[in-house]
Amino acid sequence: IYYKVRRGEFYGLDKVNANYLPLLMMIIALIIMIFPLQETSEIYLVISRIIAAPKYEVTFYSAFVADIMTSLVRPMVDFSYSFCFYLGGYWRQYFTKAPGEDIERCQDLFWFSRVFIPLVIALPLFFRFLQNIRRYHDTHKRQPHLLNALKYALAYILVLFGAVYPSLQHRDNEKVEQYHRLFPVLWALTFAASTLFTYYWDVYIDWGLGCKGQKMLRQQRMFSKTSFYYFAIVSDLFLRFSWCVTLLPGLSTFFGADYYLTAILSVVEVFRRTIWLLIRVEYEHLYNSQGYRRVEYIPLHFQAPPSDKIQPKNAVIVELSIFVILVLTISGMAFFQEPP
């Protein structure tokens, strides 16, 4: 309806009325998010523990919610623009501007476009990174926690580079032009590698699929239709690439349908994440793959529980310190990057 009204194609309504629709939707969404308090208070408690991930023990529930948050980045960015648009008073320009007069936009604000929005995009990934660091600290197991932390670290560093890069495009000199030609190529290759690695992790680690002796599935399954698993494997690859494109300012316009593309892919991402969650919960329930369940099996009196080699705590702390410092250093380079 918004796009129809904005083009003046909805029952003759003036285009200006389109500016009220996001406000109405935002108010309704806020009411749903806040009330009833008895039901929403628990989820906000979990979110607060996610934000303070290094302090609290990571449960399957908190990791589950944090993964969902990474899929809600696009709506959070849209909410941010809506708050800026209305609270900043930019909506008044549509009623007071003279014909031909330029309109100020939130995108033109340095602090908003280069600082706030990149942080909104990157922070959910950073929270998952911190959760995996805490899991490694608690379990002393590099696999899968350090590798998973690396996955999220690479993802949010790429997001920071991609989001900050457009602000450098207005500088004019020969070195900057060479930098602009080289950067997109290197970034695109790294972006593709990161997305493929994330896809591999979805299928082989989070879902436990891809076993050659089980027709690329696994031995134990709870869903009766094998076609469901094959559909999930194939669709996850394409939808991961398409969804990541919408998170990066300016890239989705490449397709020539920025508004429609973002809206459609936001809905499709909910569909992809729902399938991911179903298979993820199923796999963790059947195999306790990442050890969230404290008791994996009930031992008999003559059985001894399996013993895993555990690293000394001091060695874990040293490794974590080096790993975190390296990631934060690269993140700082991404955020404060300057062309050569």
mmCIF file of C-alpha atoms in Angstrom, residues 12-331:
data_model
loop_
_atom_site.group_PDB
_atom_site.id
_atom_site.type_symbol
_atom_site.label_atom_id
_atom_site.label_comp_id
_atom_site.label_asym_id
_atom_site.label_seq_id
_atom_site.Cartn_x
_atom_site.Cartn_y
_atom_site.Cartn_z
ATOM 1 C CA GLY A 12 -6.569 8.898 -5.663
ATOM 2 C CA LEU A 13 -4.828 9.553 -2.330
ATOM 3 C CA ASP A 14 -2.262 12.339 -2.393
ATOM 4 C CA LYS A 15 1.371 11.155 -2.441
ATOM 5 C CA VAL A 16 2.039 13.110 0.756
ATOM 6 C CA ASN A 17 -0.183 10.702 2.713
ATOM 7 C CA ALA A 18 2.390 7.971 2.166
ATOM 8 C CA ASN A 19 4.528 9.643 4.848
ATOM 9 C CA TYR A 20 1.973 8.763 7.523
ATOM 10 C CA LEU A 21 1.871 5.031 6.759
ATOM 11 C CA PRO A 22 5.350 4.157 8.134
ATOM 12 C CA LEU A 23 4.476 6.101 11.317
ATOM 13 C CA LEU A 24 1.258 4.118 11.725
ATOM 14 C CA MET A 25 3.036 0.806 11.119
ATOM 15 C CA MET A 26 5.840 1.768 13.512
ATOM 16 C CA ILE A 27 3.373 2.594 16.303
ATOM 17 C CA ILE A 28 1.527 -0.710 15.797
ATOM 18 C CA ALA A 29 4.816 -2.644 15.778
ATOM 19 C CA LEU A 30 5.989 -0.949 18.986
ATOM 20 C CA ILE A 31 2.714 -1.774 20.732
ATOM 21 C CA ILE A 32 3.031 -5.434 19.697
ATOM 22 C CA MET A 33 6.675 -5.516 20.819
ATOM 23 C CA ILE A 34 5.933 -4.036 24.260
ATOM 24 C CA PHE A 35 2.563 -5.473 25.250
ATOM 25 C CA PRO A 36 1.562 -7.651 27.015
ATOM 26 C CA LEU A 37 4.461 -7.050 29.373
ATOM 27 C CA GLN A 38 4.106 -10.418 31.064
ATOM 28 C CA GLU A 39 4.887 -12.197 27.795
ATOM 29 C CA THR A 40 7.503 -9.820 26.385
ATOM 30 C CA SER A 41 9.535 -9.294 29.567
ATOM 31 C CA GLU A 42 11.200 -12.716 29.295
ATOM 32 C CA ILE A 43 12.390 -12.187 25.741
ATOM 33 C CA TYR A 44 13.838 -8.771 26.632
ATOM 34 C CA LEU A 45 15.624 -10.366 29.577
ATOM 35 C CA VAL A 46 17.205 -12.841 27.161
ATOM 36 C CA ILE A 47 18.153 -10.011 24.779
ATOM 37 C CA SER A 48 19.838 -8.148 27.646
ATOM 38 C CA ARG A 49 21.884 -11.291 28.377
ATOM 39 C CA ILE A 50 22.793 -11.534 24.691
ATOM 40 C CA ILE A 51 24.072 -7.958 24.701
ATOM 41 C CA ALA A 52 26.154 -8.768 27.785
ATOM 42 C CA ALA A 53 27.192 -12.133 26.324
ATOM 43 C CA PRO A 54 30.670 -12.422 27.879
ATOM 44 C CA LYS A 55 29.176 -12.018 31.352
ATOM 45 C CA TYR A 56 26.424 -14.641 31.195
ATOM 46 C CA GLU A 57 26.477 -18.320 30.365
ATOM 47 C CA VAL A 58 25.280 -18.999 26.821
ATOM 48 C CA THR A 59 22.260 -21.303 26.676
ATOM 49 C CA PHE A 60 20.690 -22.804 23.589
ATOM 50 C CA TYR A 61 17.755 -20.411 24.058
ATOM 51 C CA SER A 62 19.968 -17.298 24.111
ATOM 52 C CA ALA A 63 21.958 -18.509 21.090
ATOM 53 C CA PHE A 64 18.660 -19.298 19.365
ATOM 54 C CA VAL A 65 17.345 -15.754 19.942
ATOM 55 C CA ALA A 66 20.663 -14.182 18.927
ATOM 56 C CA ASP A 67 20.570 -16.066 15.614
ATOM 57 C CA ILE A 68 17.078 -14.695 15.006
ATOM 58 C CA MET A 69 18.357 -11.183 15.725
ATOM 59 C CA THR A 70 20.874 -11.499 12.889
ATOM 60 C CA SER A 71 17.926 -12.013 10.524
ATOM 61 C CA LEU A 72 16.114 -8.950 11.889
ATOM 62 C CA VAL A 73 18.863 -6.521 10.902
ATOM 63 C CA ARG A 74 16.955 -5.147 7.904
ATOM 64 C CA PRO A 75 13.822 -4.343 9.954
ATOM 65 C CA MET A 76 16.030 -2.750 12.630
ATOM 66 C CA VAL A 77 17.649 -0.537 9.981
ATOM 67 C CA ASP A 78 14.203 0.437 8.697
ATOM 68 C CA PHE A 79 13.090 1.252 12.237
ATOM 69 C CA SER A 80 16.164 3.432 12.658
ATOM 70 C CA TYR A 81 15.377 5.386 9.505
ATOM 71 C CA SER A 82 11.755 5.764 10.613
ATOM 72 C CA PHE A 83 12.766 7.109 14.022
ATOM 73 C CA CYS A 84 15.203 9.526 12.405
ATOM 74 C CA PHE A 85 12.613 10.616 9.833
ATOM 75 C CA TYR A 86 9.905 11.408 12.379
ATOM 76 C CA LEU A 87 11.809 12.369 15.529
ATOM 77 C CA GLY A 88 14.246 14.476 13.509
ATOM 78 C CA GLY A 89 11.373 16.424 11.947
ATOM 79 C CA TYR A 90 12.330 15.558 8.363
ATOM 80 C CA TRP A 91 8.719 14.603 7.579
ATOM 81 C CA ARG A 92 7.707 18.288 7.792
ATOM 82 C CA GLN A 93 9.689 19.070 4.652
ATOM 83 C CA TYR A 94 7.127 17.244 2.523
ATOM 84 C CA PHE A 95 4.531 19.784 3.612
ATOM 85 C CA THR A 96 6.623 22.980 3.765
ATOM 86 C CA LYS A 97 9.202 22.724 0.972
ATOM 87 C CA ALA A 98 8.925 24.943 -2.071
ATOM 88 C CA PRO A 99 8.671 23.355 -5.541
ATOM 89 C CA GLY A 100 12.105 22.231 -6.721
ATOM 90 C CA GLU A 101 13.660 22.598 -3.278
ATOM 91 C CA ASP A 102 15.953 19.792 -2.156
ATOM 92 C CA ILE A 103 14.881 17.645 0.783
ATOM 93 C CA GLU A 104 17.258 16.840 3.632
ATOM 94 C CA ARG A 105 17.452 13.144 4.387
ATOM 95 C CA CYS A 106 18.697 11.021 7.258
ATOM 96 C CA GLN A 107 21.056 9.321 4.789
ATOM 97 C CA ASP A 108 22.898 12.645 4.431
ATOM 98 C CA LEU A 109 23.789 12.807 8.140
ATOM 99 C CA PHE A 110 27.380 11.678 8.746
ATOM 100 C CA TRP A 111 26.783 10.282 12.245
ATOM 101 C CA PHE A 112 23.681 8.416 11.119
ATOM 102 C CA SER A 113 24.841 6.872 7.839
ATOM 103 C CA ARG A 114 28.475 6.187 8.728
ATOM 104 C CA VAL A 115 28.267 5.471 12.462
ATOM 105 C CA PHE A 116 24.799 4.480 13.627
ATOM 106 C CA ILE A 117 23.534 2.348 10.718
ATOM 107 C CA PRO A 118 26.767 0.294 10.356
ATOM 108 C CA LEU A 119 26.582 -0.416 14.084
ATOM 109 C CA VAL A 120 22.938 -1.509 13.844
ATOM 110 C CA ILE A 121 23.909 -3.902 11.046
ATOM 111 C CA ALA A 122 27.046 -5.267 12.695
ATOM 112 C CA LEU A 123 26.093 -5.523 16.387
ATOM 113 C CA PRO A 124 23.861 -8.645 16.158
ATOM 114 C CA LEU A 125 26.749 -10.450 14.447
ATOM 115 C CA PHE A 126 29.131 -9.122 17.083
ATOM 116 C CA PHE A 127 26.885 -10.421 19.887
ATOM 117 C CA ARG A 128 26.984 -13.916 18.348
ATOM 118 C CA PHE A 129 30.748 -13.585 18.110
ATOM 119 C CA LEU A 130 30.918 -12.809 21.833
ATOM 120 C CA GLN A 131 28.628 -15.725 22.654
ATOM 121 C CA ASN A 132 30.957 -18.130 20.887
ATOM 122 C CA ILE A 133 33.932 -16.652 22.730
ATOM 123 C CA ARG A 134 32.096 -17.312 26.009
ATOM 124 C CA ARG A 135 31.255 -20.868 24.900
ATOM 125 C CA TYR A 136 34.922 -21.538 24.172
ATOM 126 C CA HIS A 137 35.851 -20.130 27.583
ATOM 127 C CA ASP A 138 33.315 -22.399 29.312
ATOM 128 C CA THR A 139 33.956 -25.604 27.350
ATOM 129 C CA HIS A 140 37.673 -25.155 26.466
ATOM 130 C CA LYS A 141 36.865 -26.631 23.042
ATOM 131 C CA ARG A 142 38.134 -24.820 19.962
ATOM 132 C CA GLN A 143 35.814 -26.751 17.665
ATOM 133 C CA PRO A 144 33.202 -25.579 16.920
ATOM 134 C CA HIS A 145 33.185 -22.415 19.044
ATOM 135 C CA LEU A 146 36.316 -20.583 17.839
ATOM 136 C CA LEU A 147 35.576 -21.395 14.216
ATOM 137 C CA ASN A 148 32.006 -20.211 14.667
ATOM 138 C CA ALA A 149 33.284 -17.011 16.283
ATOM 139 C CA LEU A 150 35.541 -16.487 13.264
ATOM 140 C CA LYS A 151 32.533 -16.883 10.978
ATOM 141 C CA TYR A 152 30.616 -14.089 12.697
ATOM 142 C CA ALA A 153 33.705 -11.902 13.036
ATOM 143 C CA LEU A 154 34.362 -12.108 9.306
ATOM 144 C CA ALA A 155 30.708 -11.348 8.562
ATOM 145 C CA TYR A 156 30.476 -8.189 10.653
ATOM 146 C CA ILE A 157 33.877 -6.905 9.491
ATOM 147 C CA LEU A 158 32.659 -7.241 5.891
ATOM 148 C CA VAL A 159 29.466 -5.411 6.789
ATOM 149 C CA LEU A 160 31.454 -2.556 8.328
ATOM 150 C CA PHE A 161 33.717 -2.274 5.288
ATOM 151 C CA GLY A 162 30.752 -2.357 2.900
ATOM 152 C CA ALA A 163 28.682 0.145 4.869
ATOM 153 C CA VAL A 164 31.477 2.656 5.447
ATOM 154 C CA TYR A 165 32.914 2.491 1.923
ATOM 155 C CA PRO A 166 30.276 4.714 0.173
ATOM 156 C CA SER A 167 31.295 7.701 2.327
ATOM 157 C CA LEU A 168 34.764 7.613 0.708
ATOM 158 C CA GLN A 169 33.469 7.891 -2.840
ATOM 159 C CA HIS A 170 33.267 11.697 -2.830
ATOM 160 C CA ARG A 171 37.035 12.247 -2.620
ATOM 161 C CA ASP A 172 38.841 13.170 -5.804
ATOM 162 C CA ASN A 173 42.429 12.188 -6.540
ATOM 163 C CA GLU A 174 44.178 9.514 -8.560
ATOM 164 C CA LYS A 175 45.049 7.228 -5.649
ATOM 165 C CA VAL A 176 41.482 7.311 -4.373
ATOM 166 C CA GLU A 177 40.184 6.358 -7.834
ATOM 167 C CA GLN A 178 42.510 3.343 -7.921
ATOM 168 C CA TYR A 179 41.354 2.417 -4.423
ATOM 169 C CA HIS A 180 37.708 2.631 -5.548
ATOM 170 C CA ARG A 181 38.359 0.310 -8.488
ATOM 171 C CA LEU A 182 40.227 -2.277 -6.441
ATOM 172 C CA PHE A 183 38.183 -2.284 -3.244
ATOM 173 C CA PRO A 184 34.822 -3.515 -4.673
ATOM 174 C CA VAL A 185 36.525 -6.486 -6.362
ATOM 175 C CA LEU A 186 38.389 -7.582 -3.227
ATOM 176 C CA TRP A 187 35.336 -6.968 -1.088
ATOM 177 C CA ALA A 188 33.037 -8.954 -3.407
ATOM 178 C CA LEU A 189 35.406 -11.940 -3.420
ATOM 179 C CA THR A 190 35.687 -11.905 0.362
ATOM 180 C CA PHE A 191 31.932 -11.448 0.670
ATOM 181 C CA ALA A 192 31.302 -14.501 -1.531
ATOM 182 C CA ALA A 193 33.815 -16.581 0.431
ATOM 183 C CA SER A 194 32.264 -15.554 3.751
ATOM 184 C CA THR A 195 28.734 -16.347 2.563
ATOM 185 C CA LEU A 196 29.807 -19.751 1.213
ATOM 186 C CA PHE A 197 31.530 -20.538 4.506
ATOM 187 C CA THR A 198 28.358 -19.552 6.383
ATOM 188 C CA TYR A 199 26.308 -21.759 4.064
ATOM 189 C CA TYR A 200 28.684 -24.680 4.675
ATOM 190 C CA TRP A 201 28.304 -24.116 8.410
ATOM 191 C CA ASP A 202 24.496 -24.109 8.129
ATOM 192 C CA VAL A 203 24.363 -27.437 6.325
ATOM 193 C CA TYR A 204 27.194 -29.430 7.884
ATOM 194 C CA ILE A 205 27.497 -28.012 11.418
ATOM 195 C CA ASP A 206 24.159 -26.465 12.406
ATOM 196 C CA TRP A 207 22.025 -29.079 10.623
ATOM 197 C CA GLY A 208 24.361 -32.070 10.615
ATOM 198 C CA LEU A 209 23.466 -32.823 6.990
ATOM 199 C CA GLY A 210 25.754 -33.659 4.077
ATOM 200 C CA CYS A 211 26.619 -37.236 5.118
ATOM 201 C CA LYS A 212 27.661 -39.109 1.952
ATOM 202 C CA GLY A 213 26.461 -42.479 3.220
ATOM 203 C CA GLN A 214 23.011 -41.031 3.979
ATOM 204 C CA LYS A 215 22.285 -39.440 0.569
ATOM 205 C CA MET A 216 23.635 -36.076 1.797
ATOM 206 C CA LEU A 217 21.319 -36.156 4.811
ATOM 207 C CA ARG A 218 21.899 -37.887 8.179
ATOM 208 C CA GLN A 219 20.852 -41.115 9.832
ATOM 209 C CA GLN A 220 18.351 -39.756 12.387
ATOM 210 C CA ARG A 221 15.667 -37.366 11.186
ATOM 211 C CA MET A 222 12.361 -36.232 12.627
ATOM 212 C CA PHE A 223 10.718 -34.861 9.468
ATOM 213 C CA SER A 224 9.270 -37.635 7.335
ATOM 214 C CA LYS A 225 9.719 -35.915 3.959
ATOM 215 C CA THR A 226 13.319 -36.060 2.731
ATOM 216 C CA SER A 227 12.389 -33.477 0.100
ATOM 217 C CA PHE A 228 12.105 -30.923 2.923
ATOM 218 C CA TYR A 229 15.789 -31.323 3.752
ATOM 219 C CA TYR A 230 16.884 -31.142 0.110
ATOM 220 C CA PHE A 231 14.769 -28.031 -0.409
ATOM 221 C CA ALA A 232 16.341 -26.454 2.683
ATOM 222 C CA ILE A 233 19.879 -27.230 1.476
ATOM 223 C CA VAL A 234 19.333 -25.709 -1.973
ATOM 224 C CA SER A 235 17.242 -22.701 -0.952
ATOM 225 C CA ASP A 236 19.578 -21.718 1.886
ATOM 226 C CA LEU A 237 22.420 -21.150 -0.582
ATOM 227 C CA PHE A 238 20.530 -18.717 -2.819
ATOM 228 C CA LEU A 239 18.625 -16.952 -0.055
ATOM 229 C CA ARG A 240 21.769 -16.306 1.980
ATOM 230 C CA PHE A 241 23.364 -14.435 -0.915
ATOM 231 C CA SER A 242 20.231 -12.443 -1.730
ATOM 232 C CA TRP A 243 19.605 -11.507 1.898
ATOM 233 C CA CYS A 244 23.167 -10.295 2.502
ATOM 234 C CA VAL A 245 22.878 -7.965 -0.505
ATOM 235 C CA THR A 246 19.993 -6.063 1.123
ATOM 236 C CA LEU A 247 22.079 -5.313 4.234
ATOM 237 C CA LEU A 248 24.629 -3.236 2.361
ATOM 238 C CA PRO A 249 23.781 0.364 1.421
ATOM 239 C CA GLY A 250 23.612 0.948 -2.328
ATOM 240 C CA LEU A 251 24.089 -2.637 -3.488
ATOM 241 C CA SER A 252 20.418 -3.553 -3.817
ATOM 242 C CA THR A 253 19.889 -0.705 -6.293
ATOM 243 C CA PHE A 254 22.027 -2.721 -8.720
ATOM 244 C CA PHE A 255 18.908 -4.738 -9.482
ATOM 245 C CA GLY A 256 16.925 -1.603 -10.343
ATOM 246 C CA ALA A 257 14.136 -2.314 -7.855
ATOM 247 C CA ASP A 258 15.469 -1.183 -4.496
ATOM 248 C CA TYR A 259 12.162 -0.731 -2.651
ATOM 249 C CA TYR A 260 10.452 -3.872 -3.901
ATOM 250 C CA LEU A 261 13.595 -6.012 -3.662
ATOM 251 C CA THR A 262 14.268 -5.075 -0.035
ATOM 252 C CA ALA A 263 10.647 -5.614 0.993
ATOM 253 C CA ILE A 264 10.372 -8.995 -0.741
ATOM 254 C CA LEU A 265 13.720 -10.320 0.477
ATOM 255 C CA SER A 266 12.959 -9.234 4.045
ATOM 256 C CA VAL A 267 9.924 -11.520 3.982
ATOM 257 C CA VAL A 268 11.907 -14.280 2.258
ATOM 258 C CA GLU A 269 14.585 -14.077 4.964
ATOM 259 C CA VAL A 270 11.936 -14.784 7.612
ATOM 260 C CA PHE A 271 10.996 -17.873 5.595
ATOM 261 C CA ARG A 272 14.658 -18.967 5.304
ATOM 262 C CA ARG A 273 15.345 -18.400 8.986
ATOM 263 C CA THR A 274 12.212 -20.363 9.971
ATOM 264 C CA ILE A 275 13.416 -23.404 8.009
ATOM 265 C CA TRP A 276 16.890 -22.997 9.503
ATOM 266 C CA LEU A 277 15.465 -22.896 13.034
ATOM 267 C CA LEU A 278 13.313 -26.012 12.539
ATOM 268 C CA ILE A 279 16.228 -28.143 11.367
ATOM 269 C CA ARG A 280 18.628 -26.585 13.878
ATOM 270 C CA VAL A 281 16.379 -27.410 16.844
ATOM 271 C CA GLU A 282 15.769 -30.902 15.464
ATOM 272 C CA TYR A 283 19.503 -31.611 15.133
ATOM 273 C CA GLU A 284 20.374 -30.270 18.578
ATOM 274 C CA HIS A 285 17.548 -32.288 20.110
ATOM 275 C CA LEU A 286 18.696 -35.527 18.463
ATOM 276 C CA TYR A 287 22.462 -35.198 18.792
ATOM 277 C CA ASN A 288 23.216 -32.492 21.385
ATOM 278 C CA SER A 289 25.754 -31.385 18.774
ATOM 279 C CA GLN A 290 27.170 -28.382 20.607
ATOM 280 C CA GLY A 291 26.734 -29.599 24.144
ATOM 281 C CA TYR A 292 24.009 -27.232 25.330
ATOM 282 C CA ARG A 293 22.278 -30.120 27.076
ATOM 283 C CA ARG A 294 24.214 -30.963 30.222
ATOM 284 C CA VAL A 295 23.303 -34.658 30.157
ATOM 285 C CA GLU A 296 23.695 -36.217 26.732
ATOM 286 C CA TYR A 297 22.701 -39.713 27.833
ATOM 287 C CA ILE A 298 21.832 -41.664 30.963
ATOM 288 C CA PRO A 299 24.872 -43.899 31.729
ATOM 289 C CA LEU A 300 24.480 -47.428 33.053
ATOM 290 C CA HIS A 301 26.284 -48.423 36.249
ATOM 291 C CA PHE A 302 29.104 -50.093 34.313
ATOM 292 C CA GLN A 303 29.553 -47.282 31.787
ATOM 293 C CA ALA A 304 31.984 -44.427 32.123
ATOM 294 C CA PRO A 305 31.123 -41.106 30.458
ATOM 295 C CA PRO A 306 33.337 -40.136 27.536
ATOM 296 C CA SER A 307 36.262 -37.952 28.524
ATOM 297 C CA ASP A 308 37.284 -35.045 26.316
ATOM 298 C CA LYS A 309 40.717 -33.541 26.512
ATOM 299 C CA ILE A 310 40.326 -30.144 28.127
ATOM 300 C CA GLN A 311 42.868 -27.390 27.716
ATOM 301 C CA PRO A 312 44.260 -25.590 30.760
ATOM 302 C CA LYS A 313 42.248 -22.490 31.608
ATOM 303 C CA ASN A 314 45.243 -20.143 31.289
ATOM 304 C CA ALA A 315 45.882 -21.326 27.728
ATOM 305 C CA VAL A 316 42.243 -20.695 26.841
ATOM 306 C CA ILE A 317 42.385 -17.141 28.238
ATOM 307 C CA VAL A 318 45.560 -16.362 26.278
ATOM 308 C CA GLU A 319 44.058 -17.686 23.045
ATOM 309 C CA LEU A 320 40.833 -15.754 23.619
ATOM 310 C CA SER A 321 42.731 -12.529 24.300
ATOM 311 C CA ILE A 322 44.772 -12.821 21.112
ATOM 312 C CA PHE A 323 41.717 -13.737 19.056
ATOM 313 C CA VAL A 324 39.540 -10.884 20.395
ATOM 314 C CA ILE A 325 42.295 -8.262 20.039
ATOM 315 C CA LEU A 326 42.898 -9.322 16.431
ATOM 316 C CA VAL A 327 39.212 -9.150 15.545
ATOM 317 C CA LEU A 328 38.693 -5.763 17.245
ATOM 318 C CA THR A 329 41.786 -4.352 15.517
ATOM 319 C CA ILE A 330 40.492 -5.378 12.079
ATOM 320 C CA SER A 331 37.057 -4.013 12.984
#
